[in-house]
Amino acid sequence: MDLEILFTVVKDKPVCLICNEAVVVFKEYNISRHFTSKHKNSNYEAMSEYERKQNVERLCKKLSGRQNFFKKGNTTQEAATHASYIVAYNIAKNNKALSDGEFIKQIMLQVCDVLCPDKENNFQTVSLSRKTVTS
């Protein structure tokens, strides 16, 4: 991370902390050209080193917060898919009707209302329709 031009590296690509754009070629010239062309009139050049460092830390936290938001959503969806597979496997293993998945989901949602109403959205994302169970 360079404090002078406010860039950080994300997945081997330089990313501008101000506008969150990735520079395609990882060369000093391209990075400085991005900064001078897009952020020339910004007040970052007038800041003291301490202010700039504080700003870089704030922008890095903001960027990592956005990245974690997408990771969290992805893991919730992965967990819902995994739960769907578990139910489908047990329906097939016990030779139950494939439409039982919808019945099980209704029961899960009712139990969720009692035990953990704040997690109801997670239970809603578990797909247990007959078409899903047969796929």
mmCIF file of N, CA and C in Angstrom:
data_model
loop_
_atom_site.group_PDB
_atom_site.id
_atom_site.type_symbol
_atom_site.label_atom_id
_atom_site.label_comp_id
_atom_site.label_asym_id
_atom_site.label_seq_id
_atom_site.Cartn_x
_atom_site.Cartn_y
_atom_site.Cartn_z
ATOM 1 N N MET A 1 0.851 -1.166 0.000
ATOM 2 C CA MET A 1 0.000 0.000 0.000
ATOM 3 C C MET A 1 0.899 1.232 0.000
ATOM 4 N N ASP A 2 0.656 2.124 -0.925
ATOM 5 C CA ASP A 2 1.457 3.333 -1.054
ATOM 6 C C ASP A 2 0.653 4.509 -0.513
ATOM 7 N N LEU A 3 1.187 5.153 0.501
ATOM 8 C CA LEU A 3 0.470 6.267 1.114
ATOM 9 C C LEU A 3 0.428 7.486 0.209
ATOM 10 N N GLU A 4 1.367 7.577 -0.720
ATOM 11 C CA GLU A 4 1.415 8.747 -1.577
ATOM 12 C C GLU A 4 0.282 8.769 -2.586
ATOM 13 N N ILE A 5 -0.074 7.620 -3.158
ATOM 14 C CA ILE A 5 -1.087 7.614 -4.216
ATOM 15 C C ILE A 5 -2.324 6.797 -3.861
ATOM 16 N N LEU A 6 -2.441 6.380 -2.622
ATOM 17 C CA LEU A 6 -3.668 5.767 -2.099
ATOM 18 C C LEU A 6 -4.137 4.549 -2.885
ATOM 19 N N PHE A 7 -3.271 3.573 -3.016
ATOM 20 C CA PHE A 7 -3.611 2.314 -3.664
ATOM 21 C C PHE A 7 -3.315 1.168 -2.715
ATOM 22 N N THR A 8 -4.027 0.082 -2.893
ATOM 23 C CA THR A 8 -3.753 -1.147 -2.175
ATOM 24 C C THR A 8 -3.849 -2.295 -3.167
ATOM 25 N N VAL A 9 -3.390 -3.473 -2.770
ATOM 26 C CA VAL A 9 -3.407 -4.633 -3.658
ATOM 27 C C VAL A 9 -4.515 -5.582 -3.215
ATOM 28 N N VAL A 10 -5.387 -5.939 -4.166
ATOM 29 C CA VAL A 10 -6.464 -6.893 -3.924
ATOM 30 C C VAL A 10 -6.394 -7.937 -5.025
ATOM 31 N N LYS A 11 -6.151 -9.192 -4.642
ATOM 32 C CA LYS A 11 -6.044 -10.298 -5.603
ATOM 33 C C LYS A 11 -5.058 -9.969 -6.723
ATOM 34 N N ASP A 12 -3.867 -9.556 -6.338
ATOM 35 C CA ASP A 12 -2.762 -9.257 -7.257
ATOM 36 C C ASP A 12 -3.055 -8.118 -8.221
ATOM 37 N N LYS A 13 -4.003 -7.252 -7.909
ATOM 38 C CA LYS A 13 -4.294 -6.085 -8.745
ATOM 39 C C LYS A 13 -4.299 -4.846 -7.864
ATOM 40 N N PRO A 14 -3.703 -3.758 -8.356
ATOM 41 C CA PRO A 14 -3.758 -2.518 -7.588
ATOM 42 C C PRO A 14 -5.151 -1.897 -7.669
ATOM 43 N N VAL A 15 -5.693 -1.535 -6.524
ATOM 44 C CA VAL A 15 -7.037 -0.960 -6.453
ATOM 45 C C VAL A 15 -6.939 0.407 -5.785
ATOM 46 N N CYS A 16 -7.549 1.386 -6.422
ATOM 47 C CA CYS A 16 -7.577 2.747 -5.891
ATOM 48 C C CYS A 16 -8.516 2.784 -4.685
ATOM 49 N N LEU A 17 -8.030 3.304 -3.584
ATOM 50 C CA LEU A 17 -8.853 3.373 -2.377
ATOM 51 C C LEU A 17 -9.916 4.462 -2.448
ATOM 52 N N ILE A 18 -9.736 5.427 -3.327
ATOM 53 C CA ILE A 18 -10.692 6.524 -3.429
ATOM 54 C C ILE A 18 -11.909 6.109 -4.245
ATOM 55 N N CYS A 19 -11.673 5.554 -5.445
ATOM 56 C CA CYS A 19 -12.792 5.231 -6.341
ATOM 57 C C CYS A 19 -13.000 3.723 -6.504
ATOM 58 N N ASN A 20 -12.153 2.903 -5.892
ATOM 59 C CA ASN A 20 -12.239 1.438 -5.934
ATOM 60 C C ASN A 20 -12.090 0.852 -7.330
ATOM 61 N N GLU A 21 -11.428 1.551 -8.221
ATOM 62 C CA GLU A 21 -11.161 1.019 -9.554
ATOM 63 C C GLU A 21 -9.846 0.253 -9.522
ATOM 64 N N ALA A 22 -9.812 -0.850 -10.268
ATOM 65 C CA ALA A 22 -8.580 -1.624 -10.393
ATOM 66 C C ALA A 22 -7.829 -1.159 -11.629
ATOM 67 N N VAL A 23 -6.530 -1.020 -11.493
ATOM 68 C CA VAL A 23 -5.682 -0.675 -12.626
ATOM 69 C C VAL A 23 -5.236 -1.983 -13.257
ATOM 70 N N VAL A 24 -5.350 -2.069 -14.587
ATOM 71 C CA VAL A 24 -5.117 -3.335 -15.280
ATOM 72 C C VAL A 24 -3.660 -3.768 -15.196
ATOM 73 N N VAL A 25 -2.747 -2.864 -15.507
ATOM 74 C CA VAL A 25 -1.328 -3.216 -15.519
ATOM 75 C C VAL A 25 -0.684 -2.720 -14.231
ATOM 76 N N PHE A 26 0.009 -3.622 -13.565
ATOM 77 C CA PHE A 26 0.601 -3.333 -12.267
ATOM 78 C C PHE A 26 1.969 -2.666 -12.449
ATOM 79 N N LYS A 27 1.947 -1.430 -12.934
ATOM 80 C CA LYS A 27 3.179 -0.665 -13.110
ATOM 81 C C LYS A 27 3.004 0.688 -12.436
ATOM 82 N N GLU A 28 4.108 1.204 -11.920
ATOM 83 C CA GLU A 28 4.052 2.465 -11.185
ATOM 84 C C GLU A 28 3.506 3.600 -12.048
ATOM 85 N N TYR A 29 3.887 3.617 -13.318
ATOM 86 C CA TYR A 29 3.417 4.673 -14.211
ATOM 87 C C TYR A 29 1.895 4.640 -14.345
ATOM 88 N N ASN A 30 1.322 3.459 -14.548
ATOM 89 C CA ASN A 30 -0.135 3.338 -14.713
ATOM 90 C C ASN A 30 -0.875 3.748 -13.440
ATOM 91 N N ILE A 31 -0.320 3.389 -12.307
ATOM 92 C CA ILE A 31 -0.952 3.737 -11.034
ATOM 93 C C ILE A 31 -0.920 5.252 -10.819
ATOM 94 N N SER A 32 0.243 5.859 -11.052
ATOM 95 C CA SER A 32 0.330 7.309 -10.860
ATOM 96 C C SER A 32 -0.490 8.058 -11.910
ATOM 97 N N ARG A 33 -0.574 7.523 -13.137
ATOM 98 C CA ARG A 33 -1.408 8.150 -14.168
ATOM 99 C C ARG A 33 -2.878 8.123 -13.754
ATOM 100 N N HIS A 34 -3.324 6.995 -13.195
ATOM 101 C CA HIS A 34 -4.710 6.901 -12.711
ATOM 102 C C HIS A 34 -4.965 7.986 -11.662
ATOM 103 N N PHE A 35 -4.053 8.085 -10.717
ATOM 104 C CA PHE A 35 -4.249 9.050 -9.632
ATOM 105 C C PHE A 35 -4.269 10.478 -10.158
ATOM 106 N N THR A 36 -3.333 10.813 -11.044
ATOM 107 C CA THR A 36 -3.277 12.194 -11.537
ATOM 108 C C THR A 36 -4.435 12.515 -12.477
ATOM 109 N N SER A 37 -4.910 11.539 -13.233
ATOM 110 C CA SER A 37 -6.006 11.828 -14.166
ATOM 111 C C SER A 37 -7.373 11.821 -13.489
ATOM 112 N N LYS A 38 -7.580 10.960 -12.518
ATOM 113 C CA LYS A 38 -8.906 10.840 -11.900
ATOM 114 C C LYS A 38 -9.058 11.663 -10.621
ATOM 115 N N HIS A 39 -7.966 11.866 -9.918
ATOM 116 C CA HIS A 39 -8.068 12.500 -8.598
ATOM 117 C C HIS A 39 -7.153 13.722 -8.476
ATOM 118 N N LYS A 40 -6.873 14.352 -9.585
ATOM 119 C CA LYS A 40 -5.960 15.495 -9.597
ATOM 120 C C LYS A 40 -6.471 16.643 -8.731
ATOM 121 N N ASN A 41 -7.758 16.897 -8.766
ATOM 122 C CA ASN A 41 -8.332 18.024 -8.027
ATOM 123 C C ASN A 41 -8.768 17.660 -6.611
ATOM 124 N N SER A 42 -8.398 16.482 -6.152
ATOM 125 C CA SER A 42 -8.795 16.081 -4.799
ATOM 126 C C SER A 42 -7.901 16.774 -3.777
ATOM 127 N N ASN A 43 -8.317 16.735 -2.542
ATOM 128 C CA ASN A 43 -7.549 17.390 -1.481
ATOM 129 C C ASN A 43 -6.514 16.456 -0.860
ATOM 130 N N TYR A 44 -6.278 15.296 -1.450
ATOM 131 C CA TYR A 44 -5.342 14.330 -0.877
ATOM 132 C C TYR A 44 -3.901 14.817 -0.928
ATOM 133 N N GLU A 45 -3.568 15.599 -1.953
ATOM 134 C CA GLU A 45 -2.196 16.095 -2.056
ATOM 135 C C GLU A 45 -1.908 17.158 -1.000
ATOM 136 N N ALA A 46 -2.919 17.879 -0.573
ATOM 137 C CA ALA A 46 -2.731 18.940 0.416
ATOM 138 C C ALA A 46 -2.688 18.415 1.849
ATOM 139 N N MET A 47 -3.044 17.159 2.057
ATOM 140 C CA MET A 47 -3.080 16.592 3.406
ATOM 141 C C MET A 47 -1.670 16.367 3.940
ATOM 142 N N SER A 48 -1.563 16.444 5.254
ATOM 143 C CA SER A 48 -0.293 16.091 5.884
ATOM 144 C C SER A 48 -0.152 14.573 5.850
ATOM 145 N N GLU A 49 1.045 14.114 6.150
ATOM 146 C CA GLU A 49 1.282 12.666 6.109
ATOM 147 C C GLU A 49 0.409 11.938 7.133
ATOM 148 N N TYR A 50 0.236 12.540 8.309
ATOM 149 C CA TYR A 50 -0.597 11.929 9.342
ATOM 150 C C TYR A 50 -2.055 11.839 8.887
ATOM 151 N N GLU A 51 -2.586 12.925 8.322
ATOM 152 C CA GLU A 51 -3.973 12.925 7.834
ATOM 153 C C GLU A 51 -4.157 11.899 6.725
ATOM 154 N N ARG A 52 -3.187 11.845 5.848
ATOM 155 C CA ARG A 52 -3.268 10.894 4.738
ATOM 156 C C ARG A 52 -3.245 9.459 5.261
ATOM 157 N N LYS A 53 -2.397 9.205 6.255
ATOM 158 C CA LYS A 53 -2.325 7.860 6.833
ATOM 159 C C LYS A 53 -3.657 7.483 7.476
ATOM 160 N N GLN A 54 -4.252 8.420 8.209
ATOM 161 C CA GLN A 54 -5.561 8.173 8.826
ATOM 162 C C GLN A 54 -6.620 7.900 7.757
ATOM 163 N N ASN A 55 -6.563 8.666 6.684
ATOM 164 C CA ASN A 55 -7.523 8.506 5.593
ATOM 165 C C ASN A 55 -7.347 7.161 4.900
ATOM 166 N N VAL A 56 -6.098 6.746 4.703
ATOM 167 C CA VAL A 56 -5.828 5.448 4.076
ATOM 168 C C VAL A 56 -6.372 4.331 4.951
ATOM 169 N N GLU A 57 -6.158 4.415 6.252
ATOM 170 C CA GLU A 57 -6.680 3.388 7.160
ATOM 171 C C GLU A 57 -8.203 3.326 7.101
ATOM 172 N N ARG A 58 -8.838 4.497 7.068
ATOM 173 C CA ARG A 58 -10.306 4.542 6.995
ATOM 174 C C ARG A 58 -10.801 3.938 5.680
ATOM 175 N N LEU A 59 -10.144 4.291 4.580
ATOM 176 C CA LEU A 59 -10.554 3.765 3.271
ATOM 177 C C LEU A 59 -10.308 2.260 3.169
ATOM 178 N N CYS A 60 -9.209 1.776 3.767
ATOM 179 C CA CYS A 60 -8.938 0.329 3.765
ATOM 180 C C CYS A 60 -10.007 -0.422 4.559
ATOM 181 N N LYS A 61 -10.408 0.121 5.709
ATOM 182 C CA LYS A 61 -11.471 -0.515 6.500
ATOM 183 C C LYS A 61 -12.783 -0.538 5.729
ATOM 184 N N LYS A 62 -13.050 0.551 5.030
ATOM 185 C CA LYS A 62 -14.274 0.641 4.234
ATOM 186 C C LYS A 62 -14.267 -0.402 3.115
ATOM 187 N N LEU A 63 -13.122 -0.548 2.442
ATOM 188 C CA LEU A 63 -12.994 -1.533 1.367
ATOM 189 C C LEU A 63 -13.128 -2.950 1.904
ATOM 190 N N SER A 64 -12.465 -3.254 3.010
ATOM 191 C CA SER A 64 -12.561 -4.607 3.564
ATOM 192 C C SER A 64 -13.968 -4.888 4.084
ATOM 193 N N GLY A 65 -14.656 -3.869 4.578
ATOM 194 C CA GLY A 65 -16.048 -4.045 5.006
ATOM 195 C C GLY A 65 -16.943 -4.424 3.848
ATOM 196 N N ARG A 66 -16.719 -3.784 2.695
ATOM 197 C CA ARG A 66 -17.497 -4.131 1.498
ATOM 198 C C ARG A 66 -17.183 -5.541 1.030
ATOM 199 N N GLN A 67 -15.910 -5.923 1.092
ATOM 200 C CA GLN A 67 -15.532 -7.270 0.677
ATOM 201 C C GLN A 67 -16.144 -8.305 1.609
ATOM 202 N N ASN A 68 -16.142 -8.041 2.916
ATOM 203 C CA ASN A 68 -16.728 -8.973 3.881
ATOM 204 C C ASN A 68 -18.230 -9.086 3.711
ATOM 205 N N PHE A 69 -18.879 -8.005 3.297
ATOM 206 C CA PHE A 69 -20.318 -8.046 3.057
ATOM 207 C C PHE A 69 -20.640 -9.080 1.988
ATOM 208 N N PHE A 70 -19.860 -9.092 0.904
ATOM 209 C CA PHE A 70 -20.112 -10.051 -0.164
ATOM 210 C C PHE A 70 -19.737 -11.463 0.256
ATOM 211 N N LYS A 71 -18.695 -11.618 1.040
ATOM 212 C CA LYS A 71 -18.311 -12.946 1.519
ATOM 213 C C LYS A 71 -19.392 -13.516 2.426
ATOM 214 N N LYS A 72 -19.940 -12.672 3.300
ATOM 215 C CA LYS A 72 -20.970 -13.128 4.229
ATOM 216 C C LYS A 72 -22.209 -13.593 3.478
ATOM 217 N N GLY A 73 -22.633 -12.830 2.478
ATOM 218 C CA GLY A 73 -23.790 -13.223 1.682
ATOM 219 C C GLY A 73 -23.551 -14.524 0.957
ATOM 220 N N ASN A 74 -22.344 -14.697 0.464
ATOM 221 C CA ASN A 74 -22.002 -15.909 -0.256
ATOM 222 C C ASN A 74 -22.013 -17.108 0.688
ATOM 223 N N THR A 75 -21.480 -16.972 1.892
ATOM 224 C CA THR A 75 -21.454 -18.098 2.815
ATOM 225 C C THR A 75 -22.858 -18.446 3.296
ATOM 226 N N THR A 76 -23.738 -17.463 3.435
ATOM 227 C CA THR A 76 -25.122 -17.739 3.817
ATOM 228 C C THR A 76 -25.808 -18.556 2.730
ATOM 229 N N GLN A 77 -25.591 -18.180 1.479
ATOM 230 C CA GLN A 77 -26.189 -18.918 0.364
ATOM 231 C C GLN A 77 -25.602 -20.322 0.270
ATOM 232 N N GLU A 78 -24.295 -20.448 0.492
ATOM 233 C CA GLU A 78 -23.669 -21.773 0.467
ATOM 234 C C GLU A 78 -24.230 -22.653 1.580
ATOM 235 N N ALA A 79 -24.443 -22.078 2.751
ATOM 236 C CA ALA A 79 -25.004 -22.835 3.869
ATOM 237 C C ALA A 79 -26.431 -23.281 3.559
ATOM 238 N N ALA A 80 -27.214 -22.415 2.916
ATOM 239 C CA ALA A 80 -28.587 -22.778 2.546
ATOM 240 C C ALA A 80 -28.586 -23.909 1.526
ATOM 241 N N THR A 81 -27.666 -23.858 0.573
ATOM 242 C CA THR A 81 -27.562 -24.929 -0.423
ATOM 243 C C THR A 81 -27.152 -26.232 0.245
ATOM 244 N N HIS A 82 -26.193 -26.161 1.167
ATOM 245 C CA HIS A 82 -25.749 -27.362 1.877
ATOM 246 C C HIS A 82 -26.890 -27.960 2.701
ATOM 247 N N ALA A 83 -27.665 -27.108 3.372
ATOM 248 C CA ALA A 83 -28.815 -27.586 4.148
ATOM 249 C C ALA A 83 -29.839 -28.250 3.238
ATOM 250 N N SER A 84 -30.042 -27.690 2.060
ATOM 251 C CA SER A 84 -30.969 -28.266 1.090
ATOM 252 C C SER A 84 -30.518 -29.666 0.677
ATOM 253 N N TYR A 85 -29.207 -29.825 0.461
ATOM 254 C CA TYR A 85 -28.666 -31.142 0.097
ATOM 255 C C TYR A 85 -28.861 -32.154 1.221
ATOM 256 N N ILE A 86 -28.673 -31.716 2.460
ATOM 257 C CA ILE A 86 -28.839 -32.621 3.604
ATOM 258 C C ILE A 86 -30.269 -33.138 3.670
ATOM 259 N N VAL A 87 -31.236 -32.245 3.535
ATOM 260 C CA VAL A 87 -32.644 -32.657 3.591
ATOM 261 C C VAL A 87 -32.980 -33.566 2.413
ATOM 262 N N ALA A 88 -32.529 -33.205 1.211
ATOM 263 C CA ALA A 88 -32.812 -34.026 0.025
ATOM 264 C C ALA A 88 -32.206 -35.416 0.175
ATOM 265 N N TYR A 89 -30.994 -35.478 0.710
ATOM 266 C CA TYR A 89 -30.336 -36.771 0.919
ATOM 267 C C TYR A 89 -31.146 -37.634 1.881
ATOM 268 N N ASN A 90 -31.606 -37.051 2.973
ATOM 269 C CA ASN A 90 -32.362 -37.821 3.963
ATOM 270 C C ASN A 90 -33.737 -38.230 3.452
ATOM 271 N N ILE A 91 -34.356 -37.408 2.616
ATOM 272 C CA ILE A 91 -35.633 -37.794 2.007
ATOM 273 C C ILE A 91 -35.426 -39.014 1.124
ATOM 274 N N ALA A 92 -34.389 -38.984 0.303
ATOM 275 C CA ALA A 92 -34.117 -40.110 -0.596
ATOM 276 C C ALA A 92 -33.689 -41.346 0.184
ATOM 277 N N LYS A 93 -32.864 -41.167 1.187
ATOM 278 C CA LYS A 93 -32.354 -42.285 1.979
ATOM 279 C C LYS A 93 -33.485 -43.033 2.687
ATOM 280 N N ASN A 94 -34.510 -42.318 3.121
ATOM 281 C CA ASN A 94 -35.622 -42.931 3.852
ATOM 282 C C ASN A 94 -36.814 -43.260 2.965
ATOM 283 N N ASN A 95 -36.613 -43.197 1.644
ATOM 284 C CA ASN A 95 -37.657 -43.540 0.668
ATOM 285 C C ASN A 95 -38.964 -42.779 0.914
ATOM 286 N N LYS A 96 -38.851 -41.501 1.192
ATOM 287 C CA LYS A 96 -40.026 -40.660 1.395
ATOM 288 C C LYS A 96 -40.404 -40.007 0.073
ATOM 289 N N ALA A 97 -41.621 -39.500 0.008
ATOM 290 C CA ALA A 97 -42.071 -38.807 -1.202
ATOM 291 C C ALA A 97 -41.250 -37.531 -1.383
ATOM 292 N N LEU A 98 -40.931 -37.226 -2.642
ATOM 293 C CA LEU A 98 -40.092 -36.062 -2.923
ATOM 294 C C LEU A 98 -40.774 -34.753 -2.543
ATOM 295 N N SER A 99 -42.091 -34.761 -2.487
ATOM 296 C CA SER A 99 -42.822 -33.549 -2.094
ATOM 297 C C SER A 99 -42.731 -33.297 -0.590
ATOM 298 N N ASP A 100 -42.165 -34.211 0.165
ATOM 299 C CA ASP A 100 -42.008 -34.015 1.609
ATOM 300 C C ASP A 100 -41.077 -32.850 1.936
ATOM 301 N N GLY A 101 -40.239 -32.464 0.992
ATOM 302 C CA GLY A 101 -39.327 -31.342 1.221
ATOM 303 C C GLY A 101 -40.074 -30.067 1.542
ATOM 304 N N GLU A 102 -41.170 -29.819 0.828
ATOM 305 C CA GLU A 102 -41.970 -28.616 1.082
ATOM 306 C C GLU A 102 -42.605 -28.671 2.472
ATOM 307 N N PHE A 103 -43.069 -29.862 2.866
ATOM 308 C CA PHE A 103 -43.656 -30.053 4.191
ATOM 309 C C PHE A 103 -42.598 -29.821 5.273
ATOM 310 N N ILE A 104 -41.410 -30.352 5.050
ATOM 311 C CA ILE A 104 -40.318 -30.183 6.018
ATOM 312 C C ILE A 104 -39.952 -28.704 6.155
ATOM 313 N N LYS A 105 -39.952 -27.989 5.027
ATOM 314 C CA LYS A 105 -39.615 -26.565 5.080
ATOM 315 C C LYS A 105 -40.644 -25.789 5.899
ATOM 316 N N GLN A 106 -41.927 -26.115 5.737
ATOM 317 C CA GLN A 106 -42.963 -25.450 6.533
ATOM 318 C C GLN A 106 -42.722 -25.672 8.024
ATOM 319 N N ILE A 107 -42.379 -26.899 8.378
ATOM 320 C CA ILE A 107 -42.118 -27.215 9.786
ATOM 321 C C ILE A 107 -40.876 -26.466 10.275
ATOM 322 N N MET A 108 -39.818 -26.450 9.443
ATOM 323 C CA MET A 108 -38.594 -25.734 9.820
ATOM 324 C C MET A 108 -38.880 -24.259 10.089
ATOM 325 N N LEU A 109 -39.710 -23.637 9.246
ATOM 326 C CA LEU A 109 -40.030 -22.219 9.417
ATOM 327 C C LEU A 109 -40.835 -21.976 10.688
ATOM 328 N N GLN A 110 -41.742 -22.908 11.015
ATOM 329 C CA GLN A 110 -42.522 -22.763 12.246
ATOM 330 C C GLN A 110 -41.633 -22.913 13.479
ATOM 331 N N VAL A 111 -40.713 -23.866 13.427
ATOM 332 C CA VAL A 111 -39.775 -24.048 14.539
ATOM 333 C C VAL A 111 -38.871 -22.822 14.660
ATOM 334 N N CYS A 112 -38.448 -22.302 13.521
ATOM 335 C CA CYS A 112 -37.593 -21.111 13.504
ATOM 336 C C CYS A 112 -38.301 -19.915 14.137
ATOM 337 N N ASP A 113 -39.601 -19.769 13.880
ATOM 338 C CA ASP A 113 -40.365 -18.674 14.487
ATOM 339 C C ASP A 113 -40.314 -18.729 16.010
ATOM 340 N N VAL A 114 -40.251 -19.939 16.550
ATOM 341 C CA VAL A 114 -40.235 -20.098 18.002
ATOM 342 C C VAL A 114 -38.820 -19.955 18.564
ATOM 343 N N LEU A 115 -37.852 -20.633 17.947
ATOM 344 C CA LEU A 115 -36.500 -20.680 18.506
ATOM 345 C C LEU A 115 -35.618 -19.491 18.134
ATOM 346 N N CYS A 116 -35.637 -19.113 16.879
ATOM 347 C CA CYS A 116 -34.727 -18.044 16.424
ATOM 348 C C CYS A 116 -35.385 -17.211 15.327
ATOM 349 N N PRO A 117 -36.337 -16.355 15.690
ATOM 350 C CA PRO A 117 -37.060 -15.569 14.686
ATOM 351 C C PRO A 117 -36.158 -14.630 13.880
ATOM 352 N N ASP A 118 -35.017 -14.243 14.442
ATOM 353 C CA ASP A 118 -34.105 -13.360 13.718
ATOM 354 C C ASP A 118 -33.392 -14.073 12.569
ATOM 355 N N LYS A 119 -33.420 -15.396 12.540
ATOM 356 C CA LYS A 119 -32.757 -16.170 11.484
ATOM 357 C C LYS A 119 -33.739 -16.699 10.440
ATOM 358 N N GLU A 120 -34.975 -16.230 10.470
ATOM 359 C CA GLU A 120 -35.994 -16.759 9.556
ATOM 360 C C GLU A 120 -35.598 -16.589 8.092
ATOM 361 N N ASN A 121 -34.942 -15.487 7.762
ATOM 362 C CA ASN A 121 -34.526 -15.252 6.381
ATOM 363 C C ASN A 121 -33.571 -16.346 5.902
ATOM 364 N N ASN A 122 -32.685 -16.818 6.785
ATOM 365 C CA ASN A 122 -31.773 -17.903 6.417
ATOM 366 C C ASN A 122 -32.544 -19.178 6.092
ATOM 367 N N PHE A 123 -33.577 -19.463 6.870
ATOM 368 C CA PHE A 123 -34.373 -20.661 6.623
ATOM 369 C C PHE A 123 -35.203 -20.515 5.350
ATOM 370 N N GLN A 124 -35.618 -19.298 5.043
ATOM 371 C CA GLN A 124 -36.400 -19.063 3.821
ATOM 372 C C GLN A 124 -35.577 -19.385 2.576
ATOM 373 N N THR A 125 -34.260 -19.179 2.630
ATOM 374 C CA THR A 125 -33.418 -19.384 1.450
ATOM 375 C C THR A 125 -33.136 -20.854 1.163
ATOM 376 N N VAL A 126 -33.436 -21.740 2.099
ATOM 377 C CA VAL A 126 -33.239 -23.176 1.860
ATOM 378 C C VAL A 126 -34.309 -23.644 0.885
ATOM 379 N N SER A 127 -33.867 -24.140 -0.250
ATOM 380 C CA SER A 127 -34.804 -24.558 -1.290
ATOM 381 C C SER A 127 -35.118 -26.045 -1.138
ATOM 382 N N LEU A 128 -36.394 -26.357 -0.894
ATOM 383 C CA LEU A 128 -36.805 -27.746 -0.692
ATOM 384 C C LEU A 128 -38.016 -28.116 -1.541
ATOM 385 N N SER A 129 -38.212 -27.449 -2.654
ATOM 386 C CA SER A 129 -39.340 -27.796 -3.520
ATOM 387 C C SER A 129 -39.105 -29.168 -4.152
ATOM 388 N N ARG A 130 -40.156 -29.763 -4.670
ATOM 389 C CA ARG A 130 -40.047 -31.088 -5.283
ATOM 390 C C ARG A 130 -39.039 -31.077 -6.426
ATOM 391 N N LYS A 131 -39.045 -30.006 -7.219
ATOM 392 C CA LYS A 131 -38.100 -29.908 -8.339
ATOM 393 C C LYS A 131 -36.659 -29.848 -7.849
ATOM 394 N N THR A 132 -36.436 -29.146 -6.769
ATOM 395 C CA THR A 132 -35.082 -29.036 -6.229
ATOM 396 C C THR A 132 -34.607 -30.365 -5.670
ATOM 397 N N VAL A 133 -35.469 -31.052 -4.959
ATOM 398 C CA VAL A 133 -35.094 -32.321 -4.337
ATOM 399 C C VAL A 133 -34.783 -33.373 -5.395
ATOM 400 N N THR A 134 -35.443 -33.325 -6.547
ATOM 401 C CA THR A 134 -35.189 -34.325 -7.589
ATOM 402 C C THR A 134 -33.980 -33.983 -8.442
ATOM 403 N N SER A 135 -33.517 -32.748 -8.410
ATOM 404 C CA SER A 135 -32.390 -32.339 -9.268
ATOM 405 C C SER A 135 -31.087 -32.919 -8.810
#
